[in-house]
mmCIF file of C-alpha atoms and ligand atoms in Angstrom:
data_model
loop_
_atom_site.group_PDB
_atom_site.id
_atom_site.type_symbol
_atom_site.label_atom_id
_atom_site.label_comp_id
_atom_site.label_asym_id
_atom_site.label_seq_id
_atom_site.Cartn_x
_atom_site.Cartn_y
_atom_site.Cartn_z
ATOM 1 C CA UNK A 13 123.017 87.384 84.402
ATOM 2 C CA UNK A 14 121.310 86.628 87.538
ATOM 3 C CA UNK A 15 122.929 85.737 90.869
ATOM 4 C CA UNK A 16 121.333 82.856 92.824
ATOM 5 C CA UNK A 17 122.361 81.534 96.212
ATOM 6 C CA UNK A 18 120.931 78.446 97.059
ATOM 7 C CA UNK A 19 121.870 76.519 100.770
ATOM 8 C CA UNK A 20 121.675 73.199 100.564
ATOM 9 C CA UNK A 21 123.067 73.370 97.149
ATOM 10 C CA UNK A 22 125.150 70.109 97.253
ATOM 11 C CA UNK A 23 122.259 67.891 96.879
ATOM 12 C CA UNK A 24 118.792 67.109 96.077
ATOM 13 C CA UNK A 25 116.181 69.252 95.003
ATOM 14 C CA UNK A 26 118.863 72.631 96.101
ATOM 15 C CA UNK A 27 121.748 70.526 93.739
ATOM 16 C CA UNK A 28 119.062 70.134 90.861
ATOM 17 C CA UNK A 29 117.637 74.298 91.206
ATOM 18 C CA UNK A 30 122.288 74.917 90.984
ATOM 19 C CA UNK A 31 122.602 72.678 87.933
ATOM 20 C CA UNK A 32 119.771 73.542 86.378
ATOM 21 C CA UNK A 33 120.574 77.906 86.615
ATOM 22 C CA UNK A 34 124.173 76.952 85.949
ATOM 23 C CA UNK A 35 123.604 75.801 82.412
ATOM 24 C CA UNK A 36 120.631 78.823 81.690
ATOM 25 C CA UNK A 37 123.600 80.584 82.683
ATOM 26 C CA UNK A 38 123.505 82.111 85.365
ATOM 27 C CA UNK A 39 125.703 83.156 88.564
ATOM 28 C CA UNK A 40 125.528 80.264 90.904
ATOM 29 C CA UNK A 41 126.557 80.575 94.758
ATOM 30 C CA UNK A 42 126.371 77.253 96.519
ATOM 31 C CA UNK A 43 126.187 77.005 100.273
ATOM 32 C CA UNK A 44 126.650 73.440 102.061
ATOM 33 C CA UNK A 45 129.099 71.421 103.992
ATOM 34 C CA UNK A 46 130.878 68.598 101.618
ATOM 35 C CA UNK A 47 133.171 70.460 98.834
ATOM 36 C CA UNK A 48 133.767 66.854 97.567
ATOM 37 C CA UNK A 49 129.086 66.615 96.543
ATOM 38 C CA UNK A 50 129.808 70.647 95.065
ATOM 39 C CA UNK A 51 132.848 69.017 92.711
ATOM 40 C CA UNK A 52 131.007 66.324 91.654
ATOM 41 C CA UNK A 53 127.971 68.432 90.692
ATOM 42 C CA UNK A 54 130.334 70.736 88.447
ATOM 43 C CA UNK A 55 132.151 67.761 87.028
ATOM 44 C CA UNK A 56 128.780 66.313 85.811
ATOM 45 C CA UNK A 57 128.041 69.237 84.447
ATOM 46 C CA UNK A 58 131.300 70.086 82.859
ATOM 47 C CA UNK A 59 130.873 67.022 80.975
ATOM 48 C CA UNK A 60 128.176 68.406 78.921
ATOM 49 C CA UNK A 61 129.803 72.050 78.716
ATOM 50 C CA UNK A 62 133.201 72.922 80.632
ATOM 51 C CA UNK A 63 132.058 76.911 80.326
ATOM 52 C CA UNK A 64 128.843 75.995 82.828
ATOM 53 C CA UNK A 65 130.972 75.906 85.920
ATOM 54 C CA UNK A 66 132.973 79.114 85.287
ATOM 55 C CA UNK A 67 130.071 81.041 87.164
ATOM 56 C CA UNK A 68 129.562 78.322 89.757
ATOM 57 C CA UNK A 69 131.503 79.195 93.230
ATOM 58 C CA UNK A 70 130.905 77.268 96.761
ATOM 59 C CA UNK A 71 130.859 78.590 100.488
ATOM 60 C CA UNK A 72 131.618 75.505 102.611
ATOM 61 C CA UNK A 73 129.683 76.152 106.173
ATOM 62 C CA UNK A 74 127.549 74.183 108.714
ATOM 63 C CA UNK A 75 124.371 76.221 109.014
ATOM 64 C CA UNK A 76 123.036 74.584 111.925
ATOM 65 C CA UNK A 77 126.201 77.275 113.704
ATOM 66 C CA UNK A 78 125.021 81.098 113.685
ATOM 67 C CA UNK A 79 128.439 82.068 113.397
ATOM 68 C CA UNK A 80 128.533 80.018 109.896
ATOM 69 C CA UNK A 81 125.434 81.762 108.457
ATOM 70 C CA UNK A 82 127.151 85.156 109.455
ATOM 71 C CA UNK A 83 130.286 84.727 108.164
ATOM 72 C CA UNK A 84 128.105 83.470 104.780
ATOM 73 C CA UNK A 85 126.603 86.400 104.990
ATOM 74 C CA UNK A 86 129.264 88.228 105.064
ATOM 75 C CA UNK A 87 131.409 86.545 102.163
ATOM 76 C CA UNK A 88 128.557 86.732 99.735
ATOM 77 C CA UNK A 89 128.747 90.656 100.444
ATOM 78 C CA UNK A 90 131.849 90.744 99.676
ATOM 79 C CA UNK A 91 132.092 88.828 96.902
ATOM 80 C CA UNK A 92 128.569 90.148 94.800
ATOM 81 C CA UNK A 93 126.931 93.405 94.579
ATOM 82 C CA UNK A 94 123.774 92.112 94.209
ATOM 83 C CA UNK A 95 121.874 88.872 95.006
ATOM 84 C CA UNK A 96 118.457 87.857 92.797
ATOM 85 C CA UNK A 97 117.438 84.900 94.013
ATOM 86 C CA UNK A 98 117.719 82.847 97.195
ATOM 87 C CA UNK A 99 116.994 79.729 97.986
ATOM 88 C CA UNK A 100 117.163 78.206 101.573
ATOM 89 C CA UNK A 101 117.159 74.056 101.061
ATOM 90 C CA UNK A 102 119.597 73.212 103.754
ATOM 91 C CA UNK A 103 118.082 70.139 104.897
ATOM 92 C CA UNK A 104 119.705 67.698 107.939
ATOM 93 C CA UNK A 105 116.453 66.200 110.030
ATOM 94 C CA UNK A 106 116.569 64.879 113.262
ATOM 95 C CA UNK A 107 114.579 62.837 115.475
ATOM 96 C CA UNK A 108 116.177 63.733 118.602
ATOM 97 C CA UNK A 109 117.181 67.147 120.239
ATOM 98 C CA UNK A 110 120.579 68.077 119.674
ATOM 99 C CA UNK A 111 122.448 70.930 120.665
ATOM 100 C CA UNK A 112 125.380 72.516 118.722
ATOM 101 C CA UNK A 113 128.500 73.644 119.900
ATOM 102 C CA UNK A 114 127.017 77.073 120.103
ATOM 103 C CA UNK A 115 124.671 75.419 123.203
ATOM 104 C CA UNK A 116 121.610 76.163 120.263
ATOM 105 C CA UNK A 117 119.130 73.551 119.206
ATOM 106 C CA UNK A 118 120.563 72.015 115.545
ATOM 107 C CA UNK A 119 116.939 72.266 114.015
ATOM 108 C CA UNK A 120 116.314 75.405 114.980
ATOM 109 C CA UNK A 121 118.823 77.029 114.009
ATOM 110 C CA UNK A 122 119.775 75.135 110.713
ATOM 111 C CA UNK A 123 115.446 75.409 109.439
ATOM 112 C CA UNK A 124 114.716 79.013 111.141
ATOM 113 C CA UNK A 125 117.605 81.076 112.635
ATOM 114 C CA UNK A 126 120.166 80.743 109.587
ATOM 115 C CA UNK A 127 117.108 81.212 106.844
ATOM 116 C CA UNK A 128 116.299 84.236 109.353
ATOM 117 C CA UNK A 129 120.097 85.560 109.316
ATOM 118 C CA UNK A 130 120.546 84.883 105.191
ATOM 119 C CA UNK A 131 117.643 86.833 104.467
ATOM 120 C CA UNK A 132 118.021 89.749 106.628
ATOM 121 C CA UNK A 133 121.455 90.059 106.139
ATOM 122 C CA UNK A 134 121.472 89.869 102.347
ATOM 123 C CA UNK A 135 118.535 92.354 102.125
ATOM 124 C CA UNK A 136 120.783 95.411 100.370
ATOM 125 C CA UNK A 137 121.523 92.608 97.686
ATOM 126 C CA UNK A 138 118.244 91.441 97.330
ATOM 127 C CA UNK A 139 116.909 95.168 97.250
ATOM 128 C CA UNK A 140 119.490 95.990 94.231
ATOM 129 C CA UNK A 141 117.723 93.177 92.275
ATOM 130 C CA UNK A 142 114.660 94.160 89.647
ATOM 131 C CA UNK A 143 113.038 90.947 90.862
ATOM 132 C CA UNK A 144 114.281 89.662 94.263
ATOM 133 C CA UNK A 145 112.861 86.428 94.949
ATOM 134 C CA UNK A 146 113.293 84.376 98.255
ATOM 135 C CA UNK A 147 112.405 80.451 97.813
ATOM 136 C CA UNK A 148 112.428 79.588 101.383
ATOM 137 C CA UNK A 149 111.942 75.509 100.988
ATOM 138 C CA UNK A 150 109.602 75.120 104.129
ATOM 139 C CA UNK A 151 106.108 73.529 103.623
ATOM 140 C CA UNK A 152 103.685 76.337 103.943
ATOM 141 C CA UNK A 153 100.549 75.483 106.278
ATOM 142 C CA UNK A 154 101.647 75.135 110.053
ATOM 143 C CA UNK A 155 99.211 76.117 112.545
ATOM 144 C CA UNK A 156 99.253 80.189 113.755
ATOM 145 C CA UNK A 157 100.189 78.621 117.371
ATOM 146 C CA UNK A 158 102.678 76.293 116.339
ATOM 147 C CA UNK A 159 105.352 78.540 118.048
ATOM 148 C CA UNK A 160 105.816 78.082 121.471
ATOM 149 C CA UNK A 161 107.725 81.601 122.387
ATOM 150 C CA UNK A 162 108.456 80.626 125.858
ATOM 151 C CA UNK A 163 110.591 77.278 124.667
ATOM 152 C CA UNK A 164 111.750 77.587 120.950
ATOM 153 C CA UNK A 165 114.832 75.484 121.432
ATOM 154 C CA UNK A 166 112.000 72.872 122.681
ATOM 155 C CA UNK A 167 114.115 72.556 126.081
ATOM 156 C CA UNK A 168 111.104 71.177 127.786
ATOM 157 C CA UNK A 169 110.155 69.027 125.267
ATOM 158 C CA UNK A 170 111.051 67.835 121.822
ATOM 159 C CA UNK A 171 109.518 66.466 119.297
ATOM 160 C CA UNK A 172 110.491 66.447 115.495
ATOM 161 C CA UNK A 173 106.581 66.888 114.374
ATOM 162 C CA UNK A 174 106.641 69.752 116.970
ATOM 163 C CA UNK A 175 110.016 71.448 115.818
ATOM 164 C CA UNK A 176 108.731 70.661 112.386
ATOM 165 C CA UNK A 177 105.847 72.352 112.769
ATOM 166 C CA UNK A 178 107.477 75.814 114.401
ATOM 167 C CA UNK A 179 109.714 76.024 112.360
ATOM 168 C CA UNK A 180 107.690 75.843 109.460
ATOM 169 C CA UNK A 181 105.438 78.748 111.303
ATOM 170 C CA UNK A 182 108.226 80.965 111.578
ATOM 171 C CA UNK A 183 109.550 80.888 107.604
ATOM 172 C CA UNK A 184 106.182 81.883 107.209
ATOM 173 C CA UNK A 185 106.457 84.978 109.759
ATOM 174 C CA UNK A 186 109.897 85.818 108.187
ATOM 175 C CA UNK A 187 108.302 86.397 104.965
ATOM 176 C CA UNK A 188 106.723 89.655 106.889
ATOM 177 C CA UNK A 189 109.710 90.992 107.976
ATOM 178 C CA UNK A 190 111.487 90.479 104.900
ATOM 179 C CA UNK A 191 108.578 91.947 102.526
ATOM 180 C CA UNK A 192 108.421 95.065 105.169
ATOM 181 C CA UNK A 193 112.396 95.447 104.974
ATOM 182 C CA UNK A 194 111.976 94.756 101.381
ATOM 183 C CA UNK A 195 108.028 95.410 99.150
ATOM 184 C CA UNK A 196 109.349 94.558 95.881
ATOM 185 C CA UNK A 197 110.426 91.321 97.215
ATOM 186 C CA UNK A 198 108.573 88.414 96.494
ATOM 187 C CA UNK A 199 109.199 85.633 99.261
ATOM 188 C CA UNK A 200 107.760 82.228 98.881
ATOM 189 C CA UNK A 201 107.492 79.234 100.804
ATOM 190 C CA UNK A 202 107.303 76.204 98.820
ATOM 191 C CA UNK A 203 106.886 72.722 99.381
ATOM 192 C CA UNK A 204 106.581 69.853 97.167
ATOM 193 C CA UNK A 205 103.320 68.355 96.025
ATOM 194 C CA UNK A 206 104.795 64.987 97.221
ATOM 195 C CA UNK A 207 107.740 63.070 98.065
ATOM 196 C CA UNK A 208 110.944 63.689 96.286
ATOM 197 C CA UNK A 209 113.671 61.082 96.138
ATOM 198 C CA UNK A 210 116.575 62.856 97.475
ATOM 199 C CA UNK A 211 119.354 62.376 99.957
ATOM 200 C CA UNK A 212 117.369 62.832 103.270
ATOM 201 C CA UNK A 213 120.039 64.147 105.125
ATOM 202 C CA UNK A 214 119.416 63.081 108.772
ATOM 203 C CA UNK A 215 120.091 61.324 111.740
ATOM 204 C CA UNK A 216 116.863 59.313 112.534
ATOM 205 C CA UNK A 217 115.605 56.373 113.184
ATOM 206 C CA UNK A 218 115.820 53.135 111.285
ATOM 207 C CA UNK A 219 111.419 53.617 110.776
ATOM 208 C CA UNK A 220 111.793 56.519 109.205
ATOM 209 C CA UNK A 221 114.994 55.417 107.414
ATOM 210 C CA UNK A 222 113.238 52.558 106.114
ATOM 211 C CA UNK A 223 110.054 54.254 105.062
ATOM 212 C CA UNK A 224 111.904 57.336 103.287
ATOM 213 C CA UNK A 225 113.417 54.700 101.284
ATOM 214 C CA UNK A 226 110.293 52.923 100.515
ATOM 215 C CA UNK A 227 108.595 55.706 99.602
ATOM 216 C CA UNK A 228 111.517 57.225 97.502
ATOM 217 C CA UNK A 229 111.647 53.557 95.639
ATOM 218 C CA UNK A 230 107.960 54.197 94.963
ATOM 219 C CA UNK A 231 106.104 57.447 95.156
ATOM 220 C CA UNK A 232 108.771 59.651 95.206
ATOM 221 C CA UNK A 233 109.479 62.386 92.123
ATOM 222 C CA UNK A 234 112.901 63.247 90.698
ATOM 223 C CA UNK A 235 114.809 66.150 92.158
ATOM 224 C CA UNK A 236 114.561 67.810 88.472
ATOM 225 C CA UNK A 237 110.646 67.528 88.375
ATOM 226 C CA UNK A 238 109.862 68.575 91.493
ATOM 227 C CA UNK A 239 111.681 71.789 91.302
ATOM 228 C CA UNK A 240 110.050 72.786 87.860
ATOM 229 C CA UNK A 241 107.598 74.854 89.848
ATOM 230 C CA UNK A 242 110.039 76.485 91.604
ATOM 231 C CA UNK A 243 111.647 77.578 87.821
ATOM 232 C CA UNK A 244 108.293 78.795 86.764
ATOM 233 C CA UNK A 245 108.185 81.144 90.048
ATOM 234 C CA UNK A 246 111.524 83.103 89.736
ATOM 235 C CA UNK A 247 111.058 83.224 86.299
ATOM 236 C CA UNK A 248 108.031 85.105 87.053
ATOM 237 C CA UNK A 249 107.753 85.989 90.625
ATOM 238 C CA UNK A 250 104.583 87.481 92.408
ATOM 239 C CA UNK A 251 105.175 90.564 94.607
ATOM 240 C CA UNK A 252 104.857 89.771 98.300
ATOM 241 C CA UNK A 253 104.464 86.795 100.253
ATOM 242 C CA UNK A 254 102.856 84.077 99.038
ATOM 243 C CA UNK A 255 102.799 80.325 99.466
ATOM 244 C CA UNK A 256 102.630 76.934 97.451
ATOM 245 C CA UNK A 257 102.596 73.283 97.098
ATOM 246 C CA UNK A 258 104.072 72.092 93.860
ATOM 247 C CA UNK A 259 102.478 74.396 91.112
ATOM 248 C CA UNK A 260 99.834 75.463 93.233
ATOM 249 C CA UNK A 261 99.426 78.250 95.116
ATOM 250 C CA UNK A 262 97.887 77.810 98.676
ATOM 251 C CA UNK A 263 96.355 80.806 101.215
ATOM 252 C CA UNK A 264 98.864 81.827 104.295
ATOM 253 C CA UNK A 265 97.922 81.294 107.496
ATOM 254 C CA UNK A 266 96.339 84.230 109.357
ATOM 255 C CA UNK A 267 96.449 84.490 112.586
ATOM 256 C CA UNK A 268 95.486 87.757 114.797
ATOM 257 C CA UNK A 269 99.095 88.234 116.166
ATOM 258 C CA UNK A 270 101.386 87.562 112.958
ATOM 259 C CA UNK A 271 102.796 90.431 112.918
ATOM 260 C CA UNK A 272 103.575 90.662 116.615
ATOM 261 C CA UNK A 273 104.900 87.268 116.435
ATOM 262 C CA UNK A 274 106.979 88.262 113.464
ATOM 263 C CA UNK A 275 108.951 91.182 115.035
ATOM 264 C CA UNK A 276 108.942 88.548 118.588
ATOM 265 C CA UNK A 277 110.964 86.177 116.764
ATOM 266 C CA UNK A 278 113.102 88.785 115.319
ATOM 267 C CA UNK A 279 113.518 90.130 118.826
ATOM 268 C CA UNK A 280 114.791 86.484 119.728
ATOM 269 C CA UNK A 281 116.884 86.137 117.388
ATOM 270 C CA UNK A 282 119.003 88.792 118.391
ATOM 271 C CA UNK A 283 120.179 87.089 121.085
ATOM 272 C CA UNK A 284 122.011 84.587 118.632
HETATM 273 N N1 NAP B 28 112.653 65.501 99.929
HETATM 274 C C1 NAP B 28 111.353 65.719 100.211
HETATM 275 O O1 NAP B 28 110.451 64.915 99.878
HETATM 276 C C2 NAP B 28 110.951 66.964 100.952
HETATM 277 C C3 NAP B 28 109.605 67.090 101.362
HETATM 278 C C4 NAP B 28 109.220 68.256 102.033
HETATM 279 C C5 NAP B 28 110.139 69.254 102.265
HETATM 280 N N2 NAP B 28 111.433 69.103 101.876
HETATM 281 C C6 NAP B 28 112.359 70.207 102.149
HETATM 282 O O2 NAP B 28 113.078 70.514 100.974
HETATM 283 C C7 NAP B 28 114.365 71.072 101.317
HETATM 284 C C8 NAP B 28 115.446 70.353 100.539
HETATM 285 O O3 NAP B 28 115.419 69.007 100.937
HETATM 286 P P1 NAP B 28 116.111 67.832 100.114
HETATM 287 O O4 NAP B 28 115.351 66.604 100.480
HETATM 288 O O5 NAP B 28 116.250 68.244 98.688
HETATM 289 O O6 NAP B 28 117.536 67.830 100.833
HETATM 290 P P2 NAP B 28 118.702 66.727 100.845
HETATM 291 O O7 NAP B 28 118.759 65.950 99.565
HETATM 292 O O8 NAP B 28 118.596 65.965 102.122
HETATM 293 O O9 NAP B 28 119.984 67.663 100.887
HETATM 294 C C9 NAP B 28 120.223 68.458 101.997
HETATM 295 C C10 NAP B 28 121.173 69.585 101.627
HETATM 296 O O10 NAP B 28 121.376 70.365 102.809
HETATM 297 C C11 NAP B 28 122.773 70.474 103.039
HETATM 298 N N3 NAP B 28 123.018 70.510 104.483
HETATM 299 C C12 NAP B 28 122.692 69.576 105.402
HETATM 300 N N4 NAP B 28 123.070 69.975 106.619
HETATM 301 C C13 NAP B 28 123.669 71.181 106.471
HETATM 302 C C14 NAP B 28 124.269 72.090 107.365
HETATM 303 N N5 NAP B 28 124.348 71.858 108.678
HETATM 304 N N6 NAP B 28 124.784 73.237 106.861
HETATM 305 C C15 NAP B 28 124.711 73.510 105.540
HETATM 306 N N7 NAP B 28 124.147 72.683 104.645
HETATM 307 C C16 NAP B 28 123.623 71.525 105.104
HETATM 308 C C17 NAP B 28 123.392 69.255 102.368
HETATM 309 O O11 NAP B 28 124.685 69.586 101.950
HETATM 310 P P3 NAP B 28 126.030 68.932 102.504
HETATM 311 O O12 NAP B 28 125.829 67.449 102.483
HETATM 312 O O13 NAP B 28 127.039 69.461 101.564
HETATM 313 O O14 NAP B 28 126.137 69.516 103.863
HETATM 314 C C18 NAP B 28 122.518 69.091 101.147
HETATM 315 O O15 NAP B 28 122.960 69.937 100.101
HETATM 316 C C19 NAP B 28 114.484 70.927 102.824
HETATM 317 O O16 NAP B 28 114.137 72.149 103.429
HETATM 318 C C20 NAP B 28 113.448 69.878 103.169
HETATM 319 O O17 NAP B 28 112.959 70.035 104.484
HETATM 320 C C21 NAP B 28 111.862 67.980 101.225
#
């Protein structure tokens, strides 16, 4: 039996990757803030087999904190020897800055820092797996200088297709650390050939309210679909980094520095 963690497990495409390991039977660890979505999601699935959510347990924690994705961390040590698959699908998006209680950026940390502390802190578990597979849920294809290194809480100036963008960069510079911490890791970052209907999570504006719901009424795919890639990739996971879209894969970005950028961000972090 496998062991998969998946953030952002309550809901959408993370809900539909829990319900869908849950009844191939497998260990499912759900990370996300509203017990009340996890409940529901068992209770659904208890109605076709009561035995599926014997294996399913639920960390309650807001990863946008770093002392949350610590102490998750932590309790999934305690709790599992080893960890097979993770997926990071916390999702909350934001049009404005906002800063936590911490005094951090919410983006930032929530789409970089936590996926950043999850993955190197669970790295023993990963490494006691035959076939450790990260599924970071971050579109691969940001530009190599999409990180600005002198501003990554975008202090100076914010902009959600500018945080977007770095932190999409730096889940792809994770995957370097990770697969030097870890080589028979396969980490992937994987984003959707197109729109999924899901919750959208957010606080934004009523343009981008109204389009996500216009789109999701007409060009979106089900949470179930899309993730049938995803399925296909743990099931048979490349070693190393690699990215796609939907069932394709697509090339990483290169850039002359990655690796210098890589260990720079991990140098960063450490002041979280
Ligand atoms: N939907 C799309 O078309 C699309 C396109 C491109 C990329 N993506 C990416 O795909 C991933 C999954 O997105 P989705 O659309 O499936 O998500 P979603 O339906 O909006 O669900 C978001 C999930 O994140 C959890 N979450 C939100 N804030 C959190 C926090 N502070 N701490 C912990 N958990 C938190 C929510 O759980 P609670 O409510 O329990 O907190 C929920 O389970 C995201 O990385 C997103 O950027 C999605």
């Amino acid at each position: 039996m496998k062991t998969v963690v998946i953030t952002g497990g309550t809901d959408g495409m993370g809900a539909a990757l829990a319900s869908h390991y849950l009844r191939e039977s497998e260990r499912v660890v759900v990370v996300g803030r509203s017990r009340v979505k996890f409940e529901a999601l068992l209770a659904a699935l208890a109605a076709d087999d009561p035995a599926t959510t014997d294996r399913a347990s639920f960390i309650a924690a807001d990863l946008s904190l770093t002392a949350e994705s610590r102490r998750v961390v932590e309790q999934i040590k305690a709790r599992h020897e080893r960890v097979d698959v993770l997926v990071l699908a916390a999702s909350f998006i934001r049009q404005k800055r906002h800063e936590t209680v911490e005094g951090h950026e919410a983006s930032w940390v929530l789409f970089f820092v936590s996926k950043y502390i999850l993955t190197t802190g669970l790295t023993s578990l990963l490494a006691d797996s035959d076939h450790p597979t990260v599924v970071n849920i971050s579109v691969p294809g940001a530009r190599v200088e999409a990180i600005d290194f002198d501003d990554l809480e975008s202090v100076r100036c914010f902009s959600f297709i500018r945080s977007n963008a770095q932190q999409r960069r730096a889940n792809e510079l994770l995957g370097i650390l990770a697969t030097v911490e870890n080589p028979t890791l396969a980490y992937l970052t994987w984003g959707p050939r197109r729109l999924v209907k899901t919750s959208f999570a957010g606080d934004v504006g009523w343009v981008m309210k109204m389009s996500s719901v216009i789109l999701g009424a007409v060009a979106a795919q089900r949470p179930a679909d899309a993730i049938e890639p995803i399925i296909a990739l743990v099931a048979d996971p490349p070693t190393g980094r690699a990215a796609y879209r939907g069932a394709a894969r697509v090339p990483l970005v290169h850039g002359p520095h990655d690796a210098d950028d890589a260990y720079r961000l991990a140098t960063a972090i450490k002041e979280y």
